[in-house]
Amino acid sequence: MKTAVVVFPGSNCDADVARAIADSDLGPVEMVWHDEGDFKSAGGPDLVVLPGGFAHGDYLRSGALAAKSRIMKAVKSHADGGGLVLGICNGFQVLTEARLLPGALLPNKNLRFICAPCHVRVERSDTPFTKAFKEGQVVQFPIAHHEGLYFLPPDELAALESRGQVVFRYSAPAKFGEPADAGERYSPNGSLNGIAGVINKRGNVLGLMPHPERSTLKNLIRGTDGRVFWQSLGEYFGVWGDK
Amino acid sequence: MNYRDAGLSDGEYNKIKEMLGREPNDLETILTGVMWSEHCSYKSTRRLLAKFPQKGRYLVQGPGENAGVVDCHGGWGMAFKVESHNHPSAVAPYQGAATGVGGIIRDILAMGARPAASMDGLFFGMPGSGRSSALAEGIVEGIAGYGNAVGVPTIGGKTFYDPCFEGNPLVNAFSCGIVRLDRIVSSKTARVGDLAVLLGSKTGRDGIAGASFASRELDEGNRESRGHIQIGDPFEEKLLIECCLDLLESELIVSMQDMGAAGILSSSSEIAHKSGVGIEIVCERIPLREEMEPWEIFLSESQERMLLIVSPDKYEDVRATADHYALECAAAGSITDDGRYRVIRNGVTLADLPVGILGDAPAIDWPAAVPADMDERRAVPRDMKSSDPGGDLLKMIGSPHGSCRRDIWTQYDCQVQLRTAAEPGEPVSALRMPDSDSLVLFAMEAEPWKCRADPRIGAMETMAHSIRVLALAGADVLGMTNCLNFPSPEHPENYYELVQCVEGLAAVCRDMECPVVSGNVSLYNETPRGGIYPTPLVVTAGLVPHYTYFVSGGHAREGDEVYLAGPTSGSLGSSRWQVLCHSKDMRPKGASWMYDAAKEKDFVSKAVLVSRKADIKKSARVVAGGGLAVALAKEVIFSGVGMTIDIADKNPEEVLFSEGGPRALYVIPPASAEKFVSCWKGFPVTRLGTAGGNSLVVKGCFEVSRDDLAAEFFGGGK
């Protein structure tokens, strides 16, 4: 499995994602500067990651300028060809600005930056990004953003839900043996329907506000639930062969 | 122009004439005036600061560079420093605090280190009073806005509230960075013929003469002086960090210096002075945002600029790297062999000074006088009694001093770079070092009330407290950085307090073998309503060789035994209980715990010993603000289990609320108790009771439920 991490000038989670992927033994990681025309690795990457940060300072709308970056053409054609694209936090914002994912990420309801651990329920375990989770499983992924309120007009939101495009939803903490409640009242940021992560119709482009890479390395704060996220991708690409 | 307008005294001006052998011209007068300001020259404190010890087994780089560096093993060092941004934050809270963060990060970067974490010491007026809330909100947003975007986590800090900070808030910005010991950058390495290259933002008219602004009291007139305030751009700074580290990695630069106070002038003159060479700067080669006079160019404090010293044959490669990061880059001058500081425009020399003159402001020894009410301040009120100890505990836990500050720190990204090993809000901040199992810890402490009551003893308690916190957590002390926040030294009583505080800190550092690696002084913290309490803030760093040794609180379990290591009481003088619950007007009264070197050393060695014992399970915290009662309450809140304590017939106020001294609360499973006690042989250790139930019970004194404690702690502080 080959991964390309796109580095915008103001990305600041690029190295963290690369470390999390390395720590999960997922194979080589290529760092790609935003004004490159294409990925370098032969045959192209299997997974493209748009990491967190403040791509171009985000003084305009978050991700708006980044969506026009030179590398984004290559990201789009990678996605069009069915390749996997993952946008985390600012990367999710870039994906919505680039129209690779529906919706928009508005300023948090309290108009403040929020950095906190939070619980999300895995709504689907049939995607390449979540296949190692159990459906309905509650995991802790930290968030750190100022614009994370996921918004769509009501009819589009209903359509998104009915197509099962919501992959992660803010939720109550897990209770042993009971399904956890999830939804808007658990949104730390006011996100509609408690939406924390969505996938495109085709099922190959995922964006999420929480940072799985921040709960991957051991012996740091905020847990290791993110390991299962990377494990999903490893299993999908058969990185460790048949078990 | 009149030299007084440049901030120079008659004596200083005469000294300049004498050193030059002629009258300086206007530009030379302005340049010297700024470099001789308190902010740039430390003229009032330079001799005092020489009292700080600079010996320690981990010391790599002491004062004299942009930041200190300590050895963290494995070839890695930690650069760290704290610096005030008080005056700018009082005038423009968001930008003042934001550029404080940006400035200290560039100091760390200038050492060749990757900035790895920030912390902030914030001192505000009481919440809800006057301008305080707006100032506090703006300052916190500024720290968040800048720190989050620049990709350096804010991992902890300290907040303190007292009416003396009303209108004169303190913002002490700390940053640290990780550096290969063989890659440390020095500002002493410029060579004749090297180029002086400006990297980063263009120079504009913002923040002109901020340094001299910070060397005066705040009054209503200069509150309007927004021209002195710099505007920060964290996006530019992020690029600057990556570009500079890239240049270092490719060995394209000889040295670098951040441009902080007095911008181009101070960075270029310092590097020339320290390297023992001269420097020539050509005005028209400096990228400008607007048309500016030479004096404005040299004093501008436009943010996000670095001065690079580059060998001419590497310059094209430096430019190419700067282009990659879309940063402005210009060779604006060169290093000369004649020891002169020369400003040139269109071939005309506008200023020609010996480099040394700029770096050698004559020191001032202000007269010191013992404050007239010193004895009164020191006297601990007798027979202080509580009519409702449980209620007092709730009041302290729910006060801005005792309650959870998560409203502040959830606004800071505390995790980026993936090194953070302790949650913000913990008594210590912790970072994992690269390629190793070790942790570097930081403890930020300040005790304005105790320093007001007795500046020497208060400063000793401040410093000793920081070391206790580290030792309890399992760390060996690496070094300390400090920020000395004081009112005007021109009042003899203020100067006395400053001297006493410095001597107090220095004495503890000497005893505990803790070198002072860097620091900053902020004087003139006063408004027409009065000065601040003496507020020396320290950040002490420690090394835990393996993360499994790290000891923290909040792990008590039902059935565990509760111990107090150390004397059963400290001092009620200027304690949180005395100020918040006993005094009618929130005035600190009475000296704090009398520091005792032997006891402190004993505590440190035993606490570290306990931390190394993997077979002793423990949950622990130092007894500090709010005394044993608050330490117990926090253990109850974070562990989710009650405790029942028996203090026998001892004076409950003394035992429960007194502060200071080498004292710590430990909660130990019964199976480990014997081993734990034997570690403390020769040091007082008292079994206080057991963990269990849902309340904190002090037999015969009070009972408060865990839910009530948690409600005050998490909901209080408004």
Short mmCIF file of N, CA, C and O in Angstrom, two decimals, chain B residues 86-146:
data_model
loop_
_atom_site.label_atom_id
_atom_site.label_comp_id
_atom_site.label_asym_id
_atom_site.label_seq_id
_atom_site.Cartn_x
_atom_site.Cartn_y
_atom_site.Cartn_z
N ASN B 86 3.40 41.70 27.98
CA ASN B 86 2.40 42.32 28.85
C ASN B 86 1.83 43.62 28.29
O ASN B 86 0.62 43.78 28.19
N HIS B 87 2.70 44.53 27.95
CA HIS B 87 2.21 45.84 27.51
C HIS B 87 1.38 45.75 26.24
O HIS B 87 0.27 46.28 26.19
N PRO B 88 1.87 45.06 25.20
CA PRO B 88 1.05 44.97 23.98
C PRO B 88 -0.30 44.32 24.25
O PRO B 88 -1.32 44.72 23.68
N SER B 89 -0.32 43.31 25.14
CA SER B 89 -1.58 42.61 25.40
C SER B 89 -2.57 43.47 26.17
O SER B 89 -3.78 43.28 26.07
N ALA B 90 -2.05 44.42 26.95
CA ALA B 90 -2.94 45.32 27.68
C ALA B 90 -3.64 46.28 26.73
O ALA B 90 -4.77 46.70 26.95
N VAL B 91 -2.95 46.62 25.65
CA VAL B 91 -3.49 47.61 24.71
C VAL B 91 -4.33 46.94 23.62
O VAL B 91 -5.41 47.40 23.30
N ALA B 92 -3.81 45.86 23.06
CA ALA B 92 -4.52 45.14 21.99
C ALA B 92 -4.46 43.66 22.33
O ALA B 92 -3.53 42.98 21.91
N PRO B 93 -5.42 43.17 23.13
CA PRO B 93 -5.28 41.82 23.70
C PRO B 93 -5.05 40.71 22.67
O PRO B 93 -4.16 39.89 22.86
N TYR B 94 -5.84 40.69 21.60
CA TYR B 94 -5.69 39.58 20.64
C TYR B 94 -4.31 39.61 20.00
O TYR B 94 -3.55 38.64 20.06
N GLN B 95 -3.97 40.75 19.38
CA GLN B 95 -2.69 40.83 18.66
C GLN B 95 -1.51 40.79 19.62
O GLN B 95 -0.46 40.23 19.31
N GLY B 96 -1.68 41.41 20.77
CA GLY B 96 -0.58 41.42 21.74
C GLY B 96 -0.21 40.02 22.16
O GLY B 96 0.97 39.65 22.18
N ALA B 97 -1.22 39.22 22.49
CA ALA B 97 -0.94 37.86 22.93
C ALA B 97 -0.46 37.01 21.75
O ALA B 97 0.48 36.22 21.88
N ALA B 98 -1.09 37.18 20.59
CA ALA B 98 -0.72 36.38 19.42
C ALA B 98 0.74 36.60 19.05
O ALA B 98 1.49 35.65 18.82
N THR B 99 1.17 37.86 19.01
CA THR B 99 2.54 38.12 18.61
C THR B 99 3.52 37.73 19.71
O THR B 99 4.69 37.47 19.44
N GLY B 100 3.03 37.67 20.95
CA GLY B 100 3.86 37.13 22.04
C GLY B 100 4.20 35.68 21.76
O GLY B 100 5.35 35.24 21.90
N VAL B 101 3.20 34.92 21.35
CA VAL B 101 3.42 33.51 21.01
C VAL B 101 4.38 33.40 19.82
O VAL B 101 5.34 32.64 19.84
N GLY B 102 4.12 34.21 18.79
CA GLY B 102 4.96 34.16 17.59
C GLY B 102 6.40 34.52 17.89
O GLY B 102 7.33 33.89 17.37
N GLY B 103 6.59 35.52 18.74
CA GLY B 103 7.95 35.98 19.05
C GLY B 103 8.76 34.94 19.78
O GLY B 103 9.92 34.69 19.44
N ILE B 104 8.15 34.30 20.76
CA ILE B 104 8.93 33.33 21.55
C ILE B 104 9.21 32.09 20.70
O ILE B 104 10.27 31.46 20.83
N ILE B 105 8.31 31.76 19.80
CA ILE B 105 8.55 30.61 18.91
C ILE B 105 9.77 30.89 18.02
O ILE B 105 10.62 30.02 17.79
N ARG B 106 9.91 32.14 17.55
CA ARG B 106 11.07 32.46 16.71
C ARG B 106 12.38 32.45 17.52
O ARG B 106 13.44 32.15 16.98
N ASP B 107 12.30 32.78 18.80
CA ASP B 107 13.49 32.67 19.65
C ASP B 107 13.99 31.22 19.70
O ASP B 107 15.18 30.95 19.66
N ILE B 108 13.03 30.32 19.82
CA ILE B 108 13.37 28.89 19.89
C ILE B 108 13.92 28.43 18.54
O ILE B 108 14.93 27.74 18.45
N LEU B 109 13.25 28.87 17.48
CA LEU B 109 13.68 28.53 16.12
C LEU B 109 15.12 29.02 15.88
O LEU B 109 15.92 28.32 15.25
N ALA B 110 15.43 30.20 16.40
CA ALA B 110 16.75 30.78 16.18
C ALA B 110 17.86 29.92 16.77
O ALA B 110 19.03 30.06 16.42
N MET B 111 17.50 29.02 17.69
CA MET B 111 18.51 28.10 18.25
C MET B 111 18.73 26.90 17.33
O MET B 111 19.53 26.02 17.63
N GLY B 112 17.95 26.85 16.26
CA GLY B 112 18.04 25.70 15.35
C GLY B 112 17.09 24.59 15.76
O GLY B 112 17.15 23.48 15.24
N ALA B 113 16.21 24.89 16.71
CA ALA B 113 15.30 23.88 17.25
C ALA B 113 13.95 23.91 16.52
O ALA B 113 13.53 24.97 16.07
N ARG B 114 13.32 22.76 16.44
CA ARG B 114 11.93 22.75 15.97
C ARG B 114 11.02 23.10 17.14
O ARG B 114 10.99 22.37 18.13
N PRO B 115 10.30 24.23 17.03
CA PRO B 115 9.41 24.61 18.13
C PRO B 115 8.40 23.47 18.37
O PRO B 115 7.71 23.05 17.44
N ALA B 116 8.36 22.96 19.60
CA ALA B 116 7.60 21.73 19.87
C ALA B 116 6.40 21.95 20.77
O ALA B 116 5.47 21.14 20.76
N ALA B 117 6.42 23.00 21.56
CA ALA B 117 5.27 23.24 22.44
C ALA B 117 5.33 24.64 23.03
O ALA B 117 6.41 25.22 23.16
N SER B 118 4.16 25.15 23.35
CA SER B 118 4.07 26.45 24.01
C SER B 118 3.27 26.31 25.29
O SER B 118 2.48 25.38 25.45
N MET B 119 3.48 27.26 26.19
CA MET B 119 2.67 27.38 27.40
C MET B 119 2.52 28.88 27.66
O MET B 119 3.31 29.67 27.15
N ASP B 120 1.51 29.23 28.45
CA ASP B 120 1.31 30.64 28.72
C ASP B 120 0.95 30.89 30.17
O ASP B 120 0.10 30.21 30.72
N GLY B 121 1.62 31.86 30.76
CA GLY B 121 1.27 32.32 32.10
C GLY B 121 0.41 33.57 31.95
O GLY B 121 0.86 34.56 31.37
N LEU B 122 -0.84 33.48 32.41
CA LEU B 122 -1.78 34.59 32.22
C LEU B 122 -2.23 35.11 33.58
O LEU B 122 -2.65 34.33 34.45
N PHE B 123 -2.16 36.41 33.76
CA PHE B 123 -2.54 37.03 35.02
C PHE B 123 -3.55 38.11 34.71
O PHE B 123 -3.24 39.07 34.00
N PHE B 124 -4.76 37.92 35.24
CA PHE B 124 -5.87 38.82 34.92
C PHE B 124 -6.45 39.43 36.18
O PHE B 124 -6.27 38.92 37.28
N GLY B 125 -7.23 40.53 35.98
CA GLY B 125 -8.07 41.03 37.05
C GLY B 125 -9.17 40.01 37.33
O GLY B 125 -9.29 39.00 36.63
N MET B 126 -9.98 40.25 38.34
CA MET B 126 -11.02 39.27 38.67
C MET B 126 -12.03 39.17 37.53
O MET B 126 -12.40 40.18 36.94
N PRO B 127 -12.48 37.93 37.23
CA PRO B 127 -13.46 37.76 36.15
C PRO B 127 -14.70 38.61 36.42
O PRO B 127 -15.11 38.76 37.56
N GLY B 128 -15.26 39.13 35.36
CA GLY B 128 -16.50 39.89 35.50
C GLY B 128 -16.30 41.30 35.98
O GLY B 128 -17.26 42.04 36.15
N SER B 129 -15.05 41.70 36.22
CA SER B 129 -14.86 43.06 36.70
C SER B 129 -14.22 43.92 35.62
O SER B 129 -13.24 43.52 35.01
N GLY B 130 -14.79 45.08 35.38
CA GLY B 130 -14.21 46.07 34.48
C GLY B 130 -13.87 45.50 33.12
O GLY B 130 -14.63 44.74 32.52
N ARG B 131 -12.70 45.89 32.63
CA ARG B 131 -12.25 45.44 31.32
C ARG B 131 -11.67 44.02 31.36
O ARG B 131 -11.35 43.46 30.32
N SER B 132 -11.54 43.47 32.57
CA SER B 132 -10.79 42.22 32.70
C SER B 132 -11.29 41.09 31.82
O SER B 132 -10.51 40.39 31.19
N SER B 133 -12.63 40.91 31.80
CA SER B 133 -13.15 39.76 31.05
C SER B 133 -12.87 39.91 29.56
O SER B 133 -12.49 38.95 28.90
N ALA B 134 -13.05 41.13 29.05
CA ALA B 134 -12.79 41.35 27.63
C ALA B 134 -11.32 41.14 27.32
O ALA B 134 -10.96 40.53 26.31
N LEU B 135 -10.45 41.65 28.19
CA LEU B 135 -9.02 41.45 28.00
C LEU B 135 -8.68 39.96 28.01
O LEU B 135 -7.98 39.47 27.13
N ALA B 136 -9.20 39.27 29.02
CA ALA B 136 -8.89 37.85 29.16
C ALA B 136 -9.36 37.08 27.93
O ALA B 136 -8.63 36.24 27.39
N GLU B 137 -10.56 37.38 27.47
CA GLU B 137 -11.08 36.67 26.31
C GLU B 137 -10.23 36.92 25.07
O GLU B 137 -9.90 36.01 24.32
N GLY B 138 -9.87 38.19 24.85
CA GLY B 138 -9.07 38.55 23.69
C GLY B 138 -7.70 37.90 23.73
O GLY B 138 -7.20 37.41 22.71
N ILE B 139 -7.10 37.88 24.90
CA ILE B 139 -5.77 37.31 25.05
C ILE B 139 -5.80 35.81 24.76
O ILE B 139 -4.96 35.28 24.02
N VAL B 140 -6.78 35.11 25.32
CA VAL B 140 -6.88 33.67 25.09
C VAL B 140 -7.14 33.39 23.60
O VAL B 140 -6.53 32.50 23.00
N GLU B 141 -8.01 34.17 22.99
CA GLU B 141 -8.28 33.98 21.56
C GLU B 141 -7.04 34.24 20.71
O GLU B 141 -6.81 33.58 19.70
N GLY B 142 -6.25 35.23 21.13
CA GLY B 142 -5.02 35.54 20.40
C GLY B 142 -4.02 34.39 20.46
O GLY B 142 -3.41 34.03 19.46
N ILE B 143 -3.87 33.82 21.65
CA ILE B 143 -2.96 32.68 21.82
C ILE B 143 -3.45 31.52 20.96
O ILE B 143 -2.67 30.87 20.26
N ALA B 144 -4.77 31.28 21.01
CA ALA B 144 -5.35 30.18 20.23
C ALA B 144 -5.19 30.44 18.74
O ALA B 144 -4.73 29.58 17.99
N GLY B 145 -5.55 31.65 18.33
CA GLY B 145 -5.54 31.97 16.91
C GLY B 145 -4.16 31.79 16.30
O GLY B 145 -4.02 31.27 15.20
N TYR B 146 -3.16 32.21 17.04
CA TYR B 146 -1.80 32.12 16.51
C TYR B 146 -1.22 30.71 16.69
O TYR B 146 -0.76 30.08 15.74
#
